[in-house]
């Protein structure tokens, strides 16, 4: 781990501010994600991890700030201009988000059918390869509802990998899975990154998977980045929240949550 | 007082916002249904056909049953009244015109709203809740092209066609009742119907049904995208989709009836 920091930046975020209505959820986010690394976004529940991921993947437009992907200003693009970048982007959703009306095979084949002019027989082979990659060979004809939670996540990963993306986003890949399945998924994330030189951005709050997969970690708290670095570097940072997070201590400072609530709602009471 | 003003203000704003959203959706749908395929941006024909079958063919049994019964009911009710003026033979005119201009399009639209308008909202809403809409977007697939256009085309074809069959069934229901129960002469009933109906009646009925199709589809789609929260949200929007749709269909029917009354 601790991959050498290259100047090759895949994702460049500058002064990002995200609001839901009047409520500021993310503030002054500045970070760079390097090509080929696994970048983990850590933080407590509700601190804005999913929101950050939604902005990076273009599902949400930020209030202000700039996100560049591969050097292209993603935030300034129209939806049509984004399609080209999106073809090279994969996303694994928290709840897998497989299309319930299609078989697993059709789910994986969909982006290929829509974005390429490949022969159906070629697509079939590619679907088989992708499913094998995630350990689901033979499940082409299953419906998503017939899969277990862990299998759904794997199928979601196979679909995200369908177009051979350059960058892949994972939202809580191991949430709600037993430790063995979760470890299997971590291994899969690692394998994908190594085999395909994939830039991976992983949102999680499981320390165990962070130790396994992270090249660099970004710690979010109350909508701000409080530290970025390797896990070792972060563990040395002297910050009450980071220490608390790593030691799994419950909240002791109640007045801080009140501040947070205030900052979110603009409520001064 | 100020609460009332605030309430009406909010209601107006919400209404405006809804109208705006629906307009954007309409323009987008029309683009992806007409311009985009010509530009080679693709059209999901297979999907549109399967939606047409679902909205149209699968609703036929229930539409035909209900329309047959309504035809029969109209014949019975009107013969009762017309008999007092010795004009029982006019049952044919009444059933024929009412079926074609009014009740067949209306009943078809209401039944398809209940069957498919609700299904559209539930499908899109469930997809939204399960992040499937987001998944489409991340893949760079256009949601309008992918989800809305096939439904729109399917509905636009299904409702008028089912309406035509509904008209025939309703008239047949009236005919059978008149011939068997009321005891009118079958062949003169048929000539009486043929004389009563003009081409314009058919135009009125089909025109209405096309507009009803647009209402059913767009209310269903709009409500589906409005869903947030969980399964609860899906249920809420589905109910409101059916209510809104039926309300708009009846208002539209009223407007058409007034319009064609004078034209
Ligand atoms: N659609 C929305 N509308 C308004 N507020 C939202 C919306 N989605 C999220 N939020 C708020 O934004 C904040 C961040 O949410 P987010 O989902 O990004 O948190 P998270 O870090 O992913 O949490 P978790 O670990 O529980 O998934 C939360 O306070 C949440 O209440
Ligand atoms: Mg989250």
XYZ file of C-alpha atoms and ligand atoms in Angstrom:
564
model
C 0.000 0.000 0.000
C 0.941 3.648 0.100
C 1.310 3.813 -3.643
C 3.726 6.501 -4.791
C 1.874 9.718 -5.395
C 1.970 10.475 -9.084
C 1.245 13.800 -10.649
C -1.282 12.017 -12.804
C -4.613 13.283 -11.485
C -7.786 11.480 -12.447
C -10.267 13.505 -10.451
C -9.609 17.064 -9.389
C -12.075 18.728 -7.047
C -11.829 22.436 -6.298
C -13.835 24.477 -3.790
C -16.831 22.217 -4.058
C -19.966 23.386 -2.248
C -23.090 21.250 -2.305
C -26.484 22.244 -1.004
C -29.832 20.541 -0.692
C -32.167 23.505 -0.937
C -30.782 26.075 1.501
C -28.910 23.470 3.474
C -25.188 23.224 2.894
C -24.132 19.593 3.028
C -20.577 19.837 1.669
C -18.241 22.806 1.986
C -14.864 23.809 0.593
C -14.032 20.348 -0.662
C -10.603 20.221 -2.303
C -9.122 16.888 -3.248
C -7.219 15.083 -5.961
C -7.658 11.431 -6.814
C -4.696 9.910 -8.649
C -4.916 7.595 -11.600
C -4.909 3.950 -10.596
C -5.265 4.398 -6.862
C -7.990 3.280 -4.486
C -9.263 6.368 -2.779
C -11.439 5.818 0.261
C -13.911 8.384 1.535
C -14.438 7.846 5.240
C -16.751 9.539 7.647
C -19.646 9.227 10.023
C -23.179 8.562 8.945
C -24.821 11.541 7.280
C -21.599 13.522 6.837
C -22.123 13.699 3.085
C -20.152 10.754 1.690
C -22.860 9.598 -0.691
C -23.507 13.191 -1.661
C -19.839 13.660 -2.553
C -19.929 10.489 -4.639
C -23.088 11.651 -6.411
C -21.296 14.859 -7.351
C -18.165 13.097 -8.536
C -20.219 10.782 -10.718
C -22.308 13.653 -12.047
C -25.640 12.506 -10.619
C -25.912 15.843 -8.876
C -24.707 19.254 -9.899
C -22.879 21.129 -7.156
C -23.882 24.560 -5.934
C -20.433 25.867 -6.803
C -16.921 24.646 -7.367
C -15.357 22.539 -10.053
C -14.840 18.844 -10.656
C -12.445 17.834 -13.421
C -12.309 14.253 -14.581
C -9.282 13.321 -16.628
C -8.667 17.019 -17.110
C -12.140 17.789 -18.483
C -14.331 20.138 -16.480
C -17.199 17.810 -15.684
C -19.294 20.409 -13.861
C -19.449 22.765 -16.836
C -20.621 20.125 -19.310
C -24.137 19.636 -20.584
C -25.757 16.250 -20.053
C -25.066 15.277 -23.646
C -21.387 16.145 -23.368
C -21.165 14.060 -20.232
C -22.205 10.852 -21.986
C -18.724 10.298 -23.427
C -17.166 10.517 -19.960
C -19.883 8.406 -18.418
C -19.180 5.530 -20.764
C -15.804 5.288 -19.055
C -17.284 5.510 -15.575
C -18.726 2.728 -13.460
C -20.756 2.960 -10.294
C -21.724 0.397 -7.699
C -24.694 1.581 -5.727
C -25.364 1.101 -2.037
C -28.372 -1.089 -2.855
C -26.849 -2.537 -6.059
C -29.569 -0.846 -8.212
C -29.844 -3.760 -10.635
C -32.772 -3.375 -13.005
C -35.405 -5.570 -11.415
C -37.217 -6.217 -14.685
C -34.154 -7.682 -16.429
C -32.070 -10.786 -15.888
C -28.584 -10.454 -14.452
C -27.158 -11.090 -17.920
C -29.293 -8.373 -19.502
C -28.280 -5.978 -16.745
C -24.631 -6.452 -17.617
C -25.335 -6.427 -21.357
C -27.383 -3.222 -21.285
C -24.569 -0.662 -21.496
C -22.895 -2.745 -24.207
C -26.101 -2.986 -26.232
C -26.795 0.727 -25.906
C -23.322 2.143 -26.381
C -21.598 -0.240 -28.753
C -22.384 -1.837 -32.085
C -21.102 -5.248 -31.034
C -22.740 -8.417 -32.345
C -25.171 -10.052 -29.897
C -22.921 -13.114 -29.769
C -19.935 -10.949 -28.810
C -22.000 -9.253 -26.123
C -22.986 -12.659 -24.750
C -19.350 -13.607 -24.444
C -18.457 -10.318 -22.784
C -21.300 -10.761 -20.292
C -19.963 -14.220 -19.449
C -16.475 -12.812 -18.934
C -17.695 -9.997 -16.684
C -19.807 -12.334 -14.589
C -16.930 -14.745 -14.242
C -14.740 -11.872 -13.118
C -16.998 -11.339 -10.104
C -17.561 -15.036 -9.455
C -21.087 -15.237 -10.803
C -20.637 -17.361 -13.899
C -23.777 -19.279 -14.731
C -26.125 -16.708 -13.213
C -26.965 -14.923 -16.488
C -30.584 -15.998 -16.474
C -31.324 -15.277 -12.827
C -33.507 -12.327 -11.925
C -31.970 -9.874 -9.436
C -34.668 -10.790 -6.909
C -33.315 -14.348 -6.921
C -29.860 -13.250 -5.749
C -28.567 -12.723 -2.219
C -27.363 -9.297 -1.106
C -23.714 -10.138 -1.688
C -24.431 -11.618 -5.098
C -26.398 -8.515 -6.077
C -23.420 -6.343 -5.195
C -21.195 -8.571 -7.330
C -23.646 -8.406 -10.220
C -23.749 -4.627 -9.813
C -19.960 -4.614 -10.020
C -20.061 -6.760 -13.178
C -22.452 -4.240 -14.716
C -20.269 -1.319 -13.665
C -17.306 -3.076 -15.307
C -19.177 -3.807 -18.538
C -17.752 -0.898 -20.511
C -14.210 -1.359 -19.134
C -14.289 1.913 -17.203
C -11.290 4.033 -16.244
C -12.827 4.981 -12.939
C -15.260 3.223 -10.676
C -17.245 4.500 -7.713
C -18.432 2.260 -4.910
C -21.017 3.394 -2.375
C -20.632 1.294 0.777
C -19.758 -1.933 -1.032
C -19.674 -4.021 2.127
C -22.525 -2.465 4.084
C -25.056 -5.009 5.285
C -22.940 -8.026 4.363
C -21.449 -10.618 6.700
C -17.693 -10.279 7.362
C -16.742 -13.134 5.042
C -18.745 -11.868 2.090
C -17.587 -8.324 2.848
C -13.956 -9.459 2.817
C -14.596 -11.220 -0.489
C -15.928 -8.012 -1.937
C -12.918 -6.044 -0.670
C -10.679 -8.545 -2.365
C -12.664 -8.122 -5.559
C -12.247 -4.346 -5.411
C -8.518 -4.817 -4.975
C -8.376 -7.323 -7.820
C -10.242 -5.023 -10.218
C -7.915 -2.157 -9.386
C -4.777 -4.241 -9.956
C -5.926 -6.101 -13.038
C -7.351 -3.130 -14.892
C -5.325 -0.238 -13.442
C -8.669 1.112 -12.364
C -9.076 4.277 -10.360
C -11.429 3.331 -7.540
C -13.295 5.667 -5.242
C -14.838 3.848 -2.312
C -17.229 5.258 0.259
C -17.283 3.243 3.425
C -17.298 3.412 7.151
C -15.853 -0.060 7.746
C -12.328 0.310 9.130
C -11.508 -3.302 8.273
C -12.056 -2.765 4.564
C -10.161 0.512 4.654
C -7.085 -1.349 5.923
C -7.427 -3.852 3.090
C -8.123 -1.665 0.105
C -7.116 1.950 0.697
C -4.158 3.614 -0.965
C -5.249 6.970 0.372
C -8.030 7.999 2.671
C -10.063 11.175 2.897
C -11.827 11.815 6.176
C -15.037 13.818 6.026
C -16.701 15.357 9.021
C -19.640 17.749 9.071
C -19.414 18.282 5.356
C -15.721 19.204 5.298
C -12.539 17.333 4.507
C -10.567 17.155 7.738
C -7.636 15.050 6.537
C -6.294 13.326 3.432
C -3.428 10.867 3.303
C -2.464 7.256 3.682
C -4.029 5.390 6.548
C -0.762 5.579 8.508
C -0.613 9.320 8.018
C -4.193 9.722 9.120
C -3.652 7.682 12.236
C -0.941 10.145 13.277
C -3.131 13.206 12.780
C -4.053 14.890 16.016
C -7.745 15.568 15.595
C -10.437 14.613 18.077
C -12.846 13.287 15.445
C -10.243 11.143 13.675
C -9.051 9.657 16.960
C -12.597 9.010 17.984
C -13.395 7.388 14.644
C -10.385 5.071 14.694
C -10.964 4.108 18.315
C -14.685 3.586 17.711
C -15.625 5.761 20.672
C -19.224 6.908 20.901
C -20.040 10.600 20.685
C -19.025 12.388 23.852
C -19.288 15.957 22.689
C -22.970 16.705 22.437
C -22.555 20.439 21.898
C -20.735 19.694 18.644
C -23.691 17.849 17.196
C -25.788 20.843 18.147
C -23.355 23.060 16.235
C -23.600 20.725 13.292
C -27.349 20.828 13.338
C -27.111 24.593 13.468
C -24.744 24.696 10.520
C -27.075 22.475 8.540
C -30.386 24.086 9.295
C -29.229 27.638 9.856
C -31.161 27.345 13.089
C -29.613 29.623 15.680
C -31.622 28.457 18.645
C -55.749 35.554 6.507
C -52.021 35.592 5.866
C -52.042 31.826 6.303
C -54.643 31.631 3.566
C -52.632 33.876 1.248
C -49.526 31.820 1.975
C -51.418 28.629 1.285
C -52.837 29.812 -2.043
C -49.477 31.243 -3.006
C -47.733 27.968 -2.327
C -50.428 26.055 -4.170
C -50.038 28.311 -7.213
C -46.248 27.997 -7.131
C -46.465 24.225 -6.819
C -48.937 24.124 -9.697
C -46.667 26.296 -11.825
C -43.687 24.152 -10.975
C -45.576 20.979 -11.859
C -46.723 22.498 -15.152
C -43.189 23.582 -15.963
C -41.776 20.150 -15.132
C -44.412 18.460 -17.276
C -43.679 20.847 -20.157
C -39.960 20.089 -19.997
C -40.803 16.394 -19.912
C -43.112 16.784 -22.922
C -40.542 18.589 -25.035
C -37.915 16.040 -24.089
C -40.239 13.134 -24.887
C -41.223 14.594 -28.242
C -37.560 15.132 -29.078
C -36.608 11.552 -28.218
C -39.685 10.154 -29.964
C -39.327 12.063 -33.225
C -36.086 13.962 -33.844
C -33.624 11.665 -32.084
C -34.477 8.473 -34.028
C -34.062 10.386 -37.300
C -30.660 11.555 -36.134
C -29.699 7.965 -35.494
C -29.778 8.330 -31.719
C -31.859 5.206 -31.457
C -35.389 4.209 -30.629
C -36.387 1.284 -28.451
C -38.899 -0.246 -30.834
C -39.127 -3.621 -29.132
C -39.833 -1.955 -25.834
C -42.499 0.301 -27.349
C -44.209 -2.714 -28.900
C -44.215 -4.607 -25.622
C -45.655 -1.562 -23.860
C -48.323 -1.307 -26.558
C -49.261 -4.929 -25.983
C -49.330 -4.406 -22.234
C -51.411 -1.211 -22.337
C -53.620 -2.261 -25.225
C -54.045 -5.977 -25.774
C -53.982 -6.876 -22.108
C -56.637 -4.339 -21.203
C -59.012 -5.549 -23.935
C -60.898 -8.211 -21.930
C -61.856 -5.895 -19.103
C -62.546 -2.929 -21.397
C -64.764 -5.049 -23.632
C -66.657 -6.549 -20.720
C -67.344 -3.182 -19.128
C -68.254 -1.505 -22.409
C -70.595 -4.339 -23.345
C -72.393 -3.918 -20.027
C -72.579 -0.144 -20.349
C -74.035 -0.500 -23.854
C -76.661 -2.847 -22.442
C -77.429 -0.523 -19.543
C -77.774 2.503 -21.828
C -80.197 0.624 -24.083
C -82.365 -0.467 -21.178
C -82.404 2.917 -19.449
C -83.150 4.863 -22.603
C -85.791 2.480 -23.943
C -87.708 2.984 -20.752
C -87.850 6.746 -21.255
C -88.206 6.709 -25.031
C -91.104 4.242 -24.869
C -93.217 6.935 -23.223
C -92.896 9.023 -26.373
C -93.326 6.025 -28.649
C -89.784 6.490 -29.914
C -88.167 3.238 -28.820
C -86.462 2.883 -32.195
C -84.314 5.902 -31.275
C -82.471 3.734 -28.746
C -80.136 2.887 -31.615
C -79.275 6.556 -32.199
C -78.771 7.273 -28.548
C -76.559 4.262 -27.844
C -74.562 4.698 -31.038
C -73.812 8.384 -30.606
C -73.229 8.266 -26.866
C -70.889 5.295 -27.200
C -68.870 6.772 -30.003
C -68.596 10.350 -28.857
C -68.563 9.938 -25.120
C -68.678 6.761 -23.145
C -66.386 4.405 -25.021
C -63.448 6.848 -25.049
C -64.102 7.837 -21.452
C -64.469 4.320 -20.058
C -61.436 3.094 -21.969
C -59.338 5.955 -20.654
C -60.478 5.390 -17.083
C -59.849 1.652 -17.188
C -56.411 2.095 -18.756
C -55.604 4.734 -16.144
C -56.416 2.237 -13.422
C -54.472 -0.562 -15.053
C -51.531 1.145 -16.687
C -51.332 4.739 -15.476
C -50.835 3.380 -11.983
C -48.382 0.761 -13.252
C -46.286 3.435 -14.970
C -46.057 5.469 -11.768
C -45.273 2.400 -9.680
C -42.590 1.208 -12.085
C -40.790 4.526 -12.398
C -41.226 5.242 -8.680
C -39.794 1.882 -7.673
C -36.882 2.397 -10.029
C -36.249 5.781 -8.512
C -36.347 4.485 -4.953
C -33.996 1.604 -5.832
C -31.510 4.051 -7.462
C -32.151 2.362 -10.819
C -32.830 5.745 -12.445
C -29.458 6.944 -11.133
C -27.875 3.785 -12.493
C -29.249 4.556 -15.966
C -27.929 8.078 -15.748
C -24.454 7.008 -14.616
C -24.311 4.607 -17.562
C -24.936 7.553 -19.834
C -28.343 6.247 -20.907
C -31.046 8.820 -21.442
C -33.909 8.202 -19.051
C -36.481 9.790 -21.349
C -35.437 7.696 -24.292
C -35.125 4.590 -22.229
C -38.210 4.731 -20.040
C -40.607 7.431 -21.162
C -40.674 7.250 -24.957
C -41.627 3.542 -25.230
C -44.460 4.117 -22.776
C -45.577 7.248 -24.595
C -45.644 5.580 -28.006
C -47.272 2.448 -26.599
C -49.982 4.492 -24.908
C -50.542 6.764 -27.896
C -51.279 3.731 -30.066
C -53.052 1.594 -27.488
C -55.722 3.980 -26.219
C -57.255 4.964 -29.592
C -57.217 1.368 -30.826
C -58.788 0.013 -27.683
C -61.298 2.862 -27.894
C -62.343 1.740 -31.393
C -62.945 -1.773 -30.114
C -64.737 -0.359 -27.079
C -67.080 1.632 -29.342
C -67.955 -1.497 -31.300
C -68.498 -3.530 -28.144
C -70.672 -0.888 -26.539
C -72.861 -0.588 -29.626
C -73.048 -4.364 -29.775
C -74.123 -4.480 -26.115
C -76.909 -2.014 -26.879
C -77.908 -3.939 -29.977
C -78.096 -7.288 -28.231
C -80.164 -5.886 -25.375
C -82.519 -4.124 -27.766
C -82.983 -7.198 -29.915
C -83.277 -9.760 -27.135
C -84.678 -7.938 -24.090
C -86.495 -4.901 -25.443
C -87.697 -6.744 -28.523
C -86.729 -4.305 -31.246
C -86.269 -5.569 -34.801
C -82.604 -6.455 -35.244
C -82.185 -5.405 -38.885
C -83.931 -2.068 -38.458
C -81.787 -1.424 -35.352
C -78.715 -1.856 -37.505
C -79.906 0.467 -40.263
C -81.059 2.973 -37.636
C -77.553 2.951 -36.070
C -75.889 3.288 -39.451
C -78.098 6.257 -40.318
C -77.526 7.962 -36.987
C -73.752 7.863 -36.976
C -71.718 10.224 -39.082
C -67.981 10.246 -39.662
C -67.579 13.250 -37.402
C -68.718 11.197 -34.402
C -65.835 8.847 -34.953
C -63.418 11.761 -35.304
C -64.643 13.187 -32.000
C -64.230 9.867 -30.187
C -60.771 9.140 -31.536
C -59.540 12.703 -30.997
C -60.586 12.510 -27.391
C -58.885 9.164 -26.928
C -55.591 10.489 -28.279
C -55.611 13.310 -25.753
C -56.625 10.916 -22.978
C -53.619 8.757 -23.876
C -51.319 11.751 -23.513
C -52.821 12.604 -20.125
C -52.547 9.038 -18.794
C -48.945 8.669 -19.875
C -47.681 12.026 -18.709
C -49.458 12.035 -15.378
C -48.148 8.509 -14.743
C -44.596 9.402 -15.688
C -44.610 12.727 -13.849
C -45.935 11.179 -10.661
C -43.407 8.371 -10.936
C -40.514 10.819 -11.013
C -42.052 12.682 -8.070
C -41.626 9.645 -5.823
C -39.183 9.982 -2.977
C -38.712 8.051 0.223
C -39.417 4.365 0.109
C -42.200 1.976 -0.812
C -44.537 4.318 1.010
C -43.750 7.090 -1.460
C -44.492 4.763 -4.364
C -47.921 3.951 -2.950
C -48.746 7.574 -2.315
C -47.797 8.767 -5.773
C -49.537 5.831 -7.449
C -52.814 6.722 -5.781
C -52.423 10.361 -6.629
C -51.473 9.453 -10.197
C -54.789 7.662 -10.718
C -56.823 10.413 -9.084
C -55.098 13.223 -11.002
C -55.362 11.349 -14.259
C -59.076 10.578 -13.944
C -59.770 14.150 -12.890
C -57.888 15.589 -15.865
C -59.542 13.127 -18.244
C -62.993 14.202 -17.150
C -62.134 17.907 -17.299
C -60.668 17.409 -20.767
C -63.758 15.463 -21.808
C -65.907 18.337 -20.657
C -63.837 20.835 -22.636
C -64.031 18.674 -25.762
C -67.747 18.169 -25.410
C -68.322 21.908 -25.140
C -65.973 22.519 -28.057
C -67.616 19.979 -30.361
C -71.065 21.135 -29.308
C -70.416 24.463 -30.960
C -68.186 23.325 -33.817
N -32.263 14.195 -1.307
C -31.904 14.866 -0.203
N -32.560 15.989 0.137
C -32.197 16.700 1.239
N -31.205 16.350 2.072
C -30.524 15.237 1.784
C -30.827 14.433 0.643
N -29.982 13.383 0.603
C -29.179 13.526 1.688
N -29.494 14.633 2.392
C -28.811 15.121 3.601
O -27.468 15.332 3.296
C -26.632 14.882 4.343
C -25.608 13.926 3.796
O -26.242 12.780 3.272
P -25.446 11.586 2.631
O -26.440 10.619 2.111
O -24.461 12.130 1.698
O -24.716 10.981 3.910
P -23.748 9.738 4.007
O -22.461 10.271 4.520
O -23.706 8.986 2.751
O -24.428 8.887 5.150
P -24.532 7.286 5.304
O -23.194 6.830 5.768
O -25.556 7.134 6.373
O -24.937 6.721 3.993
C -27.536 14.241 5.372
O -27.627 15.133 6.466
C -28.861 14.088 4.701
O -29.889 14.374 5.607
Mg -24.529 7.023 2.068
